Tab-separated table of C-alpha atoms and ligand atoms in Angstrom:
chain	number	residue	atom	x	y	z
A	78	MET	CA	-32.587	10.746	-9.832
A	79	TRP	CA	-32.903	14.361	-8.750
A	80	GLY	CA	-34.831	16.046	-11.594
A	81	GLY	CA	-38.016	17.064	-9.710
A	82	ARG	CA	-37.370	20.759	-9.192
A	83	PHE	CA	-35.558	21.317	-12.507
A	84	SER	CA	-37.163	22.608	-15.707
A	85	GLU	CA	-34.463	21.292	-18.003
A	86	GLY	CA	-31.957	18.442	-17.912
A	87	PRO	CA	-28.274	18.850	-17.149
A	88	SER	CA	-26.196	20.403	-19.910
A	89	ALA	CA	-23.507	18.377	-21.612
A	90	LEU	CA	-20.997	20.792	-20.117
A	91	LEU	CA	-22.187	20.023	-16.610
A	92	ARG	CA	-22.272	16.305	-17.261
A	93	ALA	CA	-18.712	16.275	-18.540
A	94	LEU	CA	-17.648	17.699	-15.201
A	95	ASN	CA	-20.135	16.110	-12.857
A	96	ASP	CA	-20.444	12.522	-14.072
A	97	SER	CA	-18.257	10.003	-12.298
A	98	PHE	CA	-19.378	6.653	-13.710
A	99	ALA	CA	-16.249	6.451	-15.882
A	100	PHE	CA	-14.204	5.891	-12.729
A	101	ASP	CA	-16.535	5.089	-9.838
A	102	ARG	CA	-17.747	1.967	-11.670
A	103	GLU	CA	-14.796	0.464	-9.794
A	104	LEU	CA	-17.138	0.506	-6.754
A	105	PHE	CA	-19.834	-1.564	-8.487
A	106	ALA	CA	-19.489	-4.729	-6.381
A	107	GLU	CA	-19.433	-2.748	-3.133
A	108	ASP	CA	-22.386	-0.616	-4.217
A	109	VAL	CA	-24.528	-3.672	-4.933
A	110	GLU	CA	-23.459	-5.279	-1.675
A	111	GLY	CA	-24.358	-2.147	0.283
A	112	SER	CA	-27.751	-1.942	-1.418
A	113	ILE	CA	-28.549	-5.580	-0.713
A	114	ALA	CA	-27.807	-5.025	2.975
A	115	TRP	CA	-29.861	-1.816	2.952
A	116	VAL	CA	-33.030	-3.330	1.442
A	117	THR	CA	-32.667	-6.311	3.752
A	118	GLU	CA	-32.710	-3.902	6.700
A	119	LEU	CA	-35.667	-2.004	5.200
A	120	GLY	CA	-37.485	-5.358	5.092
A	121	ALA	CA	-36.508	-6.195	8.676
A	122	ALA	CA	-37.662	-2.759	9.843
A	123	GLY	CA	-41.044	-3.242	8.139
A	124	VAL	CA	-40.445	-0.295	5.793
A	125	LEU	CA	-40.641	-2.690	2.843
A	126	SER	CA	-42.817	-5.801	2.735
A	127	ALA	CA	-40.957	-9.101	2.703
A	128	ASP	CA	-41.971	-9.589	-0.950
A	129	GLU	CA	-40.650	-6.163	-1.939
A	130	ALA	CA	-37.381	-6.675	-0.113
A	131	ASN	CA	-36.928	-10.142	-1.631
A	132	ALA	CA	-37.673	-8.872	-5.134
A	133	LEU	CA	-35.192	-6.026	-4.744
A	134	VAL	CA	-32.461	-8.308	-3.376
A	135	ALA	CA	-32.971	-10.789	-6.217
A	136	ALA	CA	-32.866	-8.027	-8.825
A	137	LEU	CA	-29.743	-6.495	-7.260
A	138	ARG	CA	-28.059	-9.889	-7.588
A	139	ARG	CA	-28.921	-9.891	-11.299
A	140	VAL	CA	-27.331	-6.532	-12.115
A	141	THR	CA	-24.121	-6.785	-14.118
A	142	LEU	CA	-21.670	-4.000	-14.837
A	143	THR	CA	-21.921	-2.623	-18.384
A	144	ASP	CA	-21.081	0.597	-20.184
A	145	SER	CA	-23.670	3.263	-19.532
A	146	ASP	CA	-24.218	7.002	-19.598
A	147	ALA	CA	-25.405	6.946	-15.978
A	148	GLU	CA	-24.184	9.811	-13.802
A	149	ASP	CA	-22.441	7.567	-11.301
A	150	VAL	CA	-22.302	3.964	-10.170
A	151	HIS	CA	-25.218	4.503	-7.771
A	152	SER	CA	-27.555	5.746	-10.484
A	153	PHE	CA	-26.281	2.987	-12.788
A	154	VAL	CA	-27.405	0.309	-10.331
A	155	GLU	CA	-30.757	2.019	-9.753
A	156	ASP	CA	-31.334	2.410	-13.510
A	157	ALA	CA	-30.613	-1.290	-14.040
A	158	LEU	CA	-33.040	-2.128	-11.264
A	159	ARG	CA	-35.730	0.061	-12.818
A	160	LYS	CA	-35.385	-1.729	-16.157
A	161	ASP	CA	-35.807	-5.018	-14.332
A	162	LEU	CA	-38.484	-4.216	-11.737
A	163	GLY	CA	-40.147	-0.979	-12.818
A	164	ALA	CA	-41.474	1.352	-10.119
A	165	LEU	CA	-40.444	-0.894	-7.211
A	166	ALA	CA	-36.814	0.066	-7.983
A	167	GLY	CA	-37.655	3.529	-6.658
A	168	LYS	CA	-37.995	2.067	-3.133
A	169	LEU	CA	-34.318	1.083	-2.966
A	170	HIS	CA	-33.248	4.563	-1.958
A	171	THR	CA	-35.801	4.938	0.865
A	172	GLY	CA	-34.214	6.588	3.902
A	173	ARG	CA	-30.779	6.580	2.305
A	174	SER	CA	-28.607	9.158	0.558
A	175	ARG	CA	-25.818	8.819	-1.943
A	176	ASN	CA	-23.711	10.485	0.747
A	177	ASP	CA	-23.842	7.598	3.204
A	178	GLN	CA	-23.953	5.178	0.284
A	179	VAL	CA	-20.720	6.324	-1.334
A	180	ALA	CA	-18.907	6.531	2.011
A	181	THR	CA	-19.972	2.940	2.704
A	182	ASP	CA	-18.920	1.737	-0.755
A	183	LEU	CA	-15.540	3.363	-0.377
A	184	LYS	CA	-14.952	1.895	3.069
A	185	LEU	CA	-15.822	-1.594	1.840
A	186	TRP	CA	-13.510	-1.086	-1.122
A	187	LEU	CA	-10.670	0.193	1.057
A	188	LYS	CA	-10.900	-2.742	3.431
A	189	ARG	CA	-10.262	-4.948	0.413
A	190	ALA	CA	-7.517	-2.670	-0.871
A	191	CYS	CA	-5.832	-3.021	2.541
A	192	ASP	CA	-6.237	-6.815	2.375
A	193	ASP	CA	-4.543	-6.816	-1.049
A	194	ALA	CA	-1.721	-4.540	0.035
A	195	ILE	CA	-1.148	-6.620	3.164
A	196	ALA	CA	-1.042	-9.919	1.237
A	197	LEU	CA	1.317	-8.561	-1.444
A	198	THR	CA	3.600	-6.829	1.063
A	199	LYS	CA	3.781	-10.023	3.122
A	200	ALA	CA	4.777	-12.006	0.054
A	201	LEU	CA	7.634	-9.602	-0.672
A	202	ALA	CA	8.750	-9.574	2.978
A	203	ARG	CA	8.670	-13.384	3.054
A	204	MET	CA	10.812	-13.586	-0.069
A	205	LEU	CA	13.309	-11.169	1.485
A	206	ALA	CA	13.356	-13.110	4.763
A	207	GLN	CA	13.959	-16.367	2.870
A	208	ARG	CA	16.870	-14.807	1.003
A	209	ALA	CA	18.150	-13.475	4.320
A	210	LEU	CA	18.163	-16.996	5.721
A	211	ASP	CA	19.996	-18.339	2.653
A	212	GLU	CA	22.530	-15.480	2.605
A	213	ALA	CA	22.929	-15.063	6.371
A	214	ALA	CA	26.711	-15.528	6.099
A	215	THR	CA	27.332	-13.830	2.741
A	216	PRO	CA	29.554	-10.804	3.418
A	217	MET	CA	28.939	-7.559	1.579
A	218	PRO	CA	30.284	-4.043	2.037
A	219	GLY	CA	27.975	-1.930	4.190
A	220	TYR	CA	27.740	1.773	3.406
A	221	THR	CA	27.143	5.073	5.108
A	222	HIS	CA	27.118	8.221	2.959
A	223	LEU	CA	27.453	5.709	0.096
A	224	LYS	CA	31.065	5.236	1.218
A	225	GLN	CA	32.249	1.769	2.182
A	226	ALA	CA	31.921	1.535	5.950
A	227	GLU	CA	31.985	-1.909	7.586
A	228	PRO	CA	31.191	-5.418	6.404
A	229	VAL	CA	27.638	-6.638	6.848
A	230	THR	CA	25.914	-9.694	5.425
A	231	PHE	CA	23.585	-9.699	2.458
A	232	GLY	CA	21.035	-11.369	4.715
A	233	HIS	CA	21.240	-8.436	7.092
A	234	TRP	CA	20.636	-6.035	4.199
A	235	CYS	CA	17.538	-8.044	3.236
A	236	LEU	CA	16.258	-7.951	6.802
A	237	ALA	CA	16.565	-4.163	6.954
A	238	TYR	CA	13.865	-4.028	4.281
A	239	VAL	CA	11.868	-6.721	6.068
A	240	ALA	CA	11.837	-4.448	9.138
A	241	MET	CA	10.486	-1.561	7.033
A	242	LEU	CA	7.857	-3.781	5.424
A	243	GLN	CA	6.765	-5.100	8.810
A	244	ARG	CA	6.109	-1.537	9.947
A	245	ASP	CA	4.186	-0.963	6.707
A	246	LEU	CA	2.090	-4.033	7.453
A	247	SER	CA	1.377	-2.764	10.936
A	248	ARG	CA	0.311	0.625	9.536
A	249	LEU	CA	-1.983	-0.980	6.946
A	250	ASN	CA	-3.552	-3.141	9.649
A	251	ASP	CA	-4.099	-0.106	11.875
A	252	ALA	CA	-5.628	1.917	9.044
A	253	GLN	CA	-7.929	-0.962	8.215
A	254	ALA	CA	-9.036	-1.408	11.823
A	255	ARG	CA	-9.712	2.303	12.365
A	256	GLY	CA	-11.706	2.549	9.145
A	257	ASP	CA	-13.777	-0.526	9.965
A	258	GLU	CA	-17.010	1.439	10.594
A	259	CYS	CA	-20.216	1.492	8.593
A	260	PRO	CA	-21.606	4.928	7.608
A	261	LEU	CA	-24.872	3.520	6.185
A	262	GLY	CA	-27.880	4.864	8.070
A	263	SER	CA	-26.342	8.348	8.313
A	264	ALA	CA	-28.396	9.324	5.233
A	265	ALA	CA	-27.572	12.758	3.764
A	266	LEU	CA	-26.128	14.192	6.979
A	267	ALA	CA	-28.587	13.944	9.879
A	268	GLY	CA	-29.265	10.211	10.151
A	269	THR	CA	-32.039	8.162	8.597
A	270	PRO	CA	-35.573	8.658	10.009
A	271	LEU	CA	-36.253	4.921	9.655
A	272	PRO	CA	-36.025	2.434	12.562
A	273	ILE	CA	-32.870	0.804	11.213
A	274	ASP	CA	-30.656	-1.407	13.400
A	275	ARG	CA	-27.364	0.194	12.363
A	276	ALA	CA	-25.208	-2.193	14.392
A	277	ARG	CA	-26.775	-5.207	12.675
A	278	LEU	CA	-26.452	-3.496	9.291
A	279	ALA	CA	-22.763	-2.830	9.983
A	280	HIS	CA	-22.165	-6.472	10.911
A	281	THR	CA	-24.055	-7.750	7.854
A	282	LEU	CA	-21.635	-5.780	5.705
A	283	GLY	CA	-18.656	-7.170	7.603
A	284	PHE	CA	-17.850	-3.965	9.483
A	285	ALA	CA	-16.750	-4.032	13.118
A	286	ARG	CA	-19.209	-1.301	14.110
A	287	ALA	CA	-21.411	1.590	12.920
A	288	THR	CA	-20.051	5.150	12.691
A	289	ALA	CA	-20.820	7.290	15.742
A	290	ASN	CA	-21.819	10.630	14.166
A	291	SER	CA	-23.799	11.079	10.979
A	292	LEU	CA	-22.244	14.451	10.032
A	293	ASP	CA	-18.772	13.008	10.382
A	294	ALA	CA	-19.707	9.730	8.711
A	295	VAL	CA	-20.661	11.287	5.357
A	296	SER	CA	-17.699	13.645	5.169
A	297	ASP	CA	-14.925	11.644	6.848
A	298	ARG	CA	-12.238	10.332	4.527
A	299	ASP	CA	-9.551	9.725	7.172
A	300	PHE	CA	-9.537	6.031	6.345
A	301	ALA	CA	-8.684	6.835	2.733
A	302	ALA	CA	-5.987	9.326	3.729
A	303	GLU	CA	-4.462	6.742	6.052
A	304	TYR	CA	-4.421	4.175	3.287
A	305	LEU	CA	-2.691	6.649	0.981
A	306	PHE	CA	-0.162	7.499	3.670
A	307	ALA	CA	0.553	3.859	4.469
A	308	ALA	CA	0.909	3.174	0.735
A	309	SER	CA	3.144	6.209	0.195
A	310	LEU	CA	5.489	5.203	2.983
A	311	LEU	CA	5.505	1.625	1.711
A	312	LEU	CA	6.371	2.967	-1.742
A	313	THR	CA	9.034	5.190	-0.196
A	314	HIS	CA	10.632	2.047	1.260
A	315	LEU	CA	10.334	0.271	-2.061
A	316	SER	CA	11.950	3.269	-3.730
A	317	ARG	CA	14.947	3.062	-1.386
A	318	PHE	CA	15.110	-0.675	-2.014
A	319	ALA	CA	15.090	0.044	-5.744
A	320	GLU	CA	17.809	2.636	-5.347
A	321	ASP	CA	20.030	0.184	-3.423
A	322	LEU	CA	19.510	-2.466	-6.078
A	323	ILE	CA	20.213	-0.082	-8.937
A	324	PHE	CA	23.543	0.608	-7.240
A	325	LEU	CA	24.348	-3.034	-6.410
A	326	THR	CA	23.600	-4.118	-10.001
A	327	SER	CA	25.317	-1.141	-11.646
A	328	ASP	CA	28.270	-1.746	-13.960
A	329	GLU	CA	30.469	0.050	-11.437
A	330	ALA	CA	29.499	-2.021	-8.377
A	331	GLY	CA	28.572	-5.249	-10.162
A	332	TYR	CA	27.764	-7.103	-6.951
A	333	ALA	CA	24.539	-8.564	-8.259
A	334	GLU	CA	22.701	-9.149	-11.491
A	335	LEU	CA	19.012	-8.759	-12.203
A	336	PRO	CA	17.146	-11.808	-13.441
A	337	ASP	CA	16.718	-11.483	-17.230
A	338	ALA	CA	12.930	-11.657	-16.933
A	339	MET	CA	13.000	-8.592	-14.692
A	340	ALA	CA	15.349	-6.432	-16.782
A	341	THR	CA	14.977	-4.526	-20.033
A	342	GLY	CA	17.269	-3.937	-22.996
A	343	SER	CA	18.068	-0.895	-25.070
A	344	SER	CA	16.808	-0.424	-28.626
A	345	ARG	CA	20.131	1.156	-29.508
A	346	MET	CA	22.896	-0.171	-27.251
A	347	PRO	CA	23.209	-3.952	-27.552
A	348	GLN	CA	25.157	-4.474	-24.319
A	349	LYS	CA	22.563	-2.862	-22.039
A	350	LYS	CA	20.574	-4.557	-19.324
A	351	ASN	CA	18.471	-1.911	-17.682
A	352	PRO	CA	16.716	-1.818	-14.299
A	353	ASP	CA	13.421	-0.329	-15.542
A	354	VAL	CA	11.375	-2.144	-12.890
A	355	LEU	CA	13.444	-0.456	-10.183
A	356	GLU	CA	13.320	2.946	-11.837
A	357	LEU	CA	9.549	2.704	-12.226
A	358	THR	CA	9.362	1.827	-8.540
A	359	ARG	CA	11.125	5.092	-7.727
A	360	GLY	CA	8.828	6.931	-10.121
A	361	HIS	CA	5.682	5.422	-8.648
A	362	ALA	CA	6.825	6.400	-5.160
A	363	ALA	CA	7.073	9.999	-6.359
A	364	ARG	CA	3.585	9.842	-7.811
A	365	ALA	CA	2.063	8.225	-4.705
A	366	LEU	CA	3.464	11.035	-2.607
A	367	GLY	CA	1.706	13.488	-4.924
A	368	GLU	CA	-1.556	11.543	-4.592
A	369	LEU	CA	-1.331	11.800	-0.805
A	370	THR	CA	-0.654	15.536	-0.703
A	371	GLY	CA	-3.375	16.178	-3.287
A	372	PHE	CA	-5.803	14.146	-1.208
A	373	LEU	CA	-5.092	16.027	2.019
A	374	ALA	CA	-5.456	19.327	0.164
A	375	LEU	CA	-8.854	18.124	-1.082
A	376	LEU	CA	-10.031	17.632	2.503
A	377	LYS	CA	-8.551	20.586	4.338
A	378	GLY	CA	-11.041	23.295	3.383
A	379	LEU	CA	-14.284	21.317	3.487
A	380	PRO	CA	-17.117	22.558	5.687
A	381	LEU	CA	-19.328	19.853	7.174
A	382	ALA	CA	-20.817	17.709	5.850
A	383	TYR	CA	-20.685	16.193	2.336
A	384	ASN	CA	-19.296	18.375	-0.484
A	385	LYS	CA	-18.916	17.371	-4.083
A	386	ASP	CA	-15.148	17.861	-3.882
A	387	LEU	CA	-15.265	14.429	-2.288
A	388	GLN	CA	-16.161	12.853	-5.611
A	389	LEU	CA	-12.499	13.397	-6.497
A	390	ASP	CA	-11.339	11.225	-3.602
A	391	LYS	CA	-11.589	8.028	-5.611
A	392	GLU	CA	-9.111	8.087	-8.482
A	393	PRO	CA	-6.002	8.504	-6.280
A	394	LEU	CA	-7.144	5.467	-4.308
A	395	PHE	CA	-7.871	3.401	-7.409
A	396	ARG	CA	-4.522	4.326	-8.958
A	397	THR	CA	-2.602	3.567	-5.776
A	398	ARG	CA	-4.167	0.119	-5.389
A	399	ALA	CA	-3.467	-0.658	-9.051
A	400	THR	CA	0.153	0.465	-8.660
A	401	LEU	CA	0.721	-1.764	-5.635
A	402	ALA	CA	-0.911	-4.671	-7.460
A	403	VAL	CA	1.737	-4.621	-10.209
A	404	LEU	CA	4.742	-3.315	-8.317
A	405	LEU	CA	4.838	-5.599	-5.282
A	406	PRO	CA	4.703	-8.898	-7.228
A	407	ALA	CA	7.306	-7.588	-9.694
A	408	LEU	CA	9.711	-6.725	-6.879
A	409	THR	CA	9.045	-10.088	-5.222
A	410	ALA	CA	10.023	-11.861	-8.445
A	411	LEU	CA	13.012	-9.587	-8.899
A	412	ILE	CA	14.502	-10.155	-5.452
A	413	GLY	CA	13.725	-13.872	-5.703
A	414	GLY	CA	15.781	-14.091	-8.892
A	415	LEU	CA	18.570	-11.660	-8.019
A	416	GLN	CA	21.933	-13.329	-8.677
A	417	LEU	CA	24.713	-12.374	-6.286
A	418	ASP	CA	28.389	-12.274	-7.222
A	419	ARG	CA	29.399	-13.674	-3.835
A	420	ASP	CA	33.132	-13.640	-4.579
A	421	LYS	CA	33.058	-10.000	-5.507
A	422	LEU	CA	30.893	-9.121	-2.503
A	423	ARG	CA	33.266	-11.010	-0.181
A	424	ALA	CA	36.396	-9.460	-1.699
A	425	ALA	CA	34.957	-5.967	-1.311
A	426	ALA	CA	33.787	-6.643	2.255
A	427	ALA	CA	37.218	-8.025	3.180
A	428	SER	CA	39.112	-4.942	1.988
A	429	PRO	CA	41.400	-3.573	4.731
A	430	LEU	CA	39.520	-0.308	4.493
A	431	LEU	CA	36.324	-1.924	5.731
A	432	LEU	CA	38.202	-3.655	8.541
A	433	ALA	CA	39.706	-0.428	9.861
A	434	THR	CA	37.008	-0.049	12.499
A	435	ASP	CA	37.778	-3.538	13.711
A	436	ALA	CA	41.508	-2.707	13.894
A	437	ALA	CA	40.640	0.234	16.147
A	438	ASP	CA	38.326	-1.997	18.200
A	439	GLU	CA	41.220	-4.459	18.644
A	440	LEU	CA	43.510	-1.754	19.998
A	441	ALA	CA	40.750	-0.539	22.284
A	442	ALA	CA	40.322	-4.093	23.587
A	443	GLN	CA	44.020	-4.009	24.552
A	444	GLY	CA	43.345	-0.945	26.696
A	445	VAL	CA	44.133	1.872	24.234
A	446	PRO	CA	41.485	4.610	24.571
A	447	PHE	CA	39.242	4.329	21.509
A	448	ARG	CA	39.893	7.916	20.419
A	449	GLU	CA	43.643	7.186	20.313
A	450	ALA	CA	43.086	3.846	18.606
A	451	HIS	CA	41.003	5.601	15.976
A	452	GLU	CA	43.789	8.121	15.374
A	453	ARG	CA	46.503	5.474	15.152
A	454	VAL	CA	44.584	3.369	12.676
A	455	SER	CA	43.663	6.322	10.504
A	456	ARG	CA	47.301	7.557	10.438
A	457	ALA	CA	49.157	4.268	10.158
A	458	GLY	CA	46.540	2.326	8.256
A	459	ALA	CA	46.861	-0.455	10.845
A	460	HIS	CA	45.173	-3.616	9.660
A	461	SER	CA	42.792	-5.870	11.460
A	462	THR	CA	44.298	-9.276	12.135
A	463	ARG	CA	40.885	-10.867	11.715
A	464	SER	CA	39.153	-12.227	8.629
A	465	VAL	CA	35.904	-10.692	7.430
A	466	ASP	CA	34.040	-13.697	8.843
A	467	ASP	CA	35.528	-13.101	12.296
A	468	VAL	CA	34.600	-9.438	12.107
A	469	LEU	CA	31.031	-10.314	11.137
A	470	ALA	CA	30.757	-12.939	13.872
A	471	LYS	CA	31.744	-10.311	16.450
A	472	LYS	CA	28.617	-8.251	15.724
A	473	ASN	CA	26.800	-10.756	17.857
A	474	VAL	CA	24.252	-8.487	19.450
A	475	TYR	CA	20.485	-8.549	19.059
A	476	GLY	CA	19.848	-6.700	15.780
A	477	GLY	CA	23.487	-7.105	14.685
A	478	THR	CA	24.883	-8.576	11.489
A	479	ALA	CA	26.568	-11.708	12.908
A	480	PRO	CA	25.421	-14.610	10.697
A	481	ALA	CA	23.960	-16.457	13.698
A	482	ARG	CA	21.885	-13.370	14.583
A	483	VAL	CA	20.789	-12.910	10.987
A	484	ARG	CA	19.671	-16.530	10.843
A	485	ASP	CA	17.635	-16.125	14.048
A	486	ALA	CA	16.106	-12.875	12.828
A	487	ALA	CA	15.254	-14.353	9.432
A	488	ARG	CA	13.557	-17.334	11.058
A	489	ALA	CA	11.614	-15.065	13.402
A	490	ALA	CA	10.508	-12.917	10.465
A	491	LEU	CA	9.414	-15.940	8.433
A	492	GLU	CA	7.372	-17.126	11.394
A	493	ALA	CA	5.780	-13.700	11.927
A	494	LEU	CA	4.946	-13.441	8.216
A	495	ALA	CA	3.586	-16.976	7.803
B	780	LIG	N1	-20.716	10.510	-7.079
B	780	LIG	C1	-20.808	11.100	-5.795
B	780	LIG	C2	-19.464	11.013	-5.077
B	780	LIG	O1	-18.686	10.228	-5.461
B	780	LIG	C3	-21.847	10.413	-5.000
B	780	LIG	C4	-22.393	11.256	-3.900
B	780	LIG	C5	-23.218	12.325	-4.456
B	780	LIG	N2	-23.841	13.094	-3.414
B	780	LIG	C6	-24.340	14.311	-3.638
B	780	LIG	N3	-24.822	14.926	-2.622
B	780	LIG	N4	-24.349	14.842	-4.837
B	780	LIG	O2	-19.164	11.690	-4.125
């Protein structure tokens, strides 16, 4: 592919470091797609004859992914083409560089990774919103500082995570829209010398537009960094969700029980039912955060334009997509099957301790300054005269935990996520 000026082939030591086919084969489908669009444009521009372009497109459609000792996925596809077509394969790379090629492949791949993440996150958010609707009036103790604070409803707890996931969805959509630009036609760094219609090429590949600057196009990885950030924050939310559930299902709290299919046992202690799925969620969040910081560090010292450091941009992205693909459906199944101990939740939420704020509110409603009411209740342990249901119903403000509000919010979320 680049042997012309060299007197000997690459050493095994170099190849062990330099080759990327072992991982960038993940971009095979996108690479073929990009090449089909490129030769089609070369045909339209009159750079290739119609017969040549047609032969190349047909051969590209015949290439299948196999093991190979090719340097990278781009040379793999070209090698396969050469075996099929002979010398004509050498025309595929006319006016193009692996620099604009790999940036294009990665952007196509990331658009799909965003689609996946969006679909899986929506499914989890929908499950949570459905449970919120079903449990809109189920009291539970609400916490601050992990100390029992005031009653809330389980539905309201579910909707807190729906709110986080909806922001994650918005971030993934934004990242996808900003990255929706086609680098192909930027060539190595300066732009292709061929009369290519880059806007048409971008649209053929399903991009919204072509990139505006060839130097930027081959070295920009903002879209990948944004995906990693959106995924890291999503995983941070999932980690908090996991942490809450580990607490709620702990032997000490015992407010809920994991579905058997989503829990693990101990090889030693027969009584154990362990929350491994939730602990792995926390662990994956930690790792995703590392992927993001490593990725930004990879970019921060790069001079324009392409540098080989960028070959290392791919594995964090591949790993993150694979993590989301297993984690999100597992958590969806887990929350769908979570069994609540509603009596225990209600009893805890109805404890006089949790109704102390309401007792102070009652005094304040009778004209006692709230500061004094607070003091009296905390000294005398004055009790609320209301039931937990009355206290919940009073939080009847937009965004509050009153069951009627939770029902409205759950319905609105289900509609938004449909
Ligand atoms: N495997 C390379 C990568 O992933 C492809 C681009 C190579 N470009 C180059 N100028 N050597 O970044």
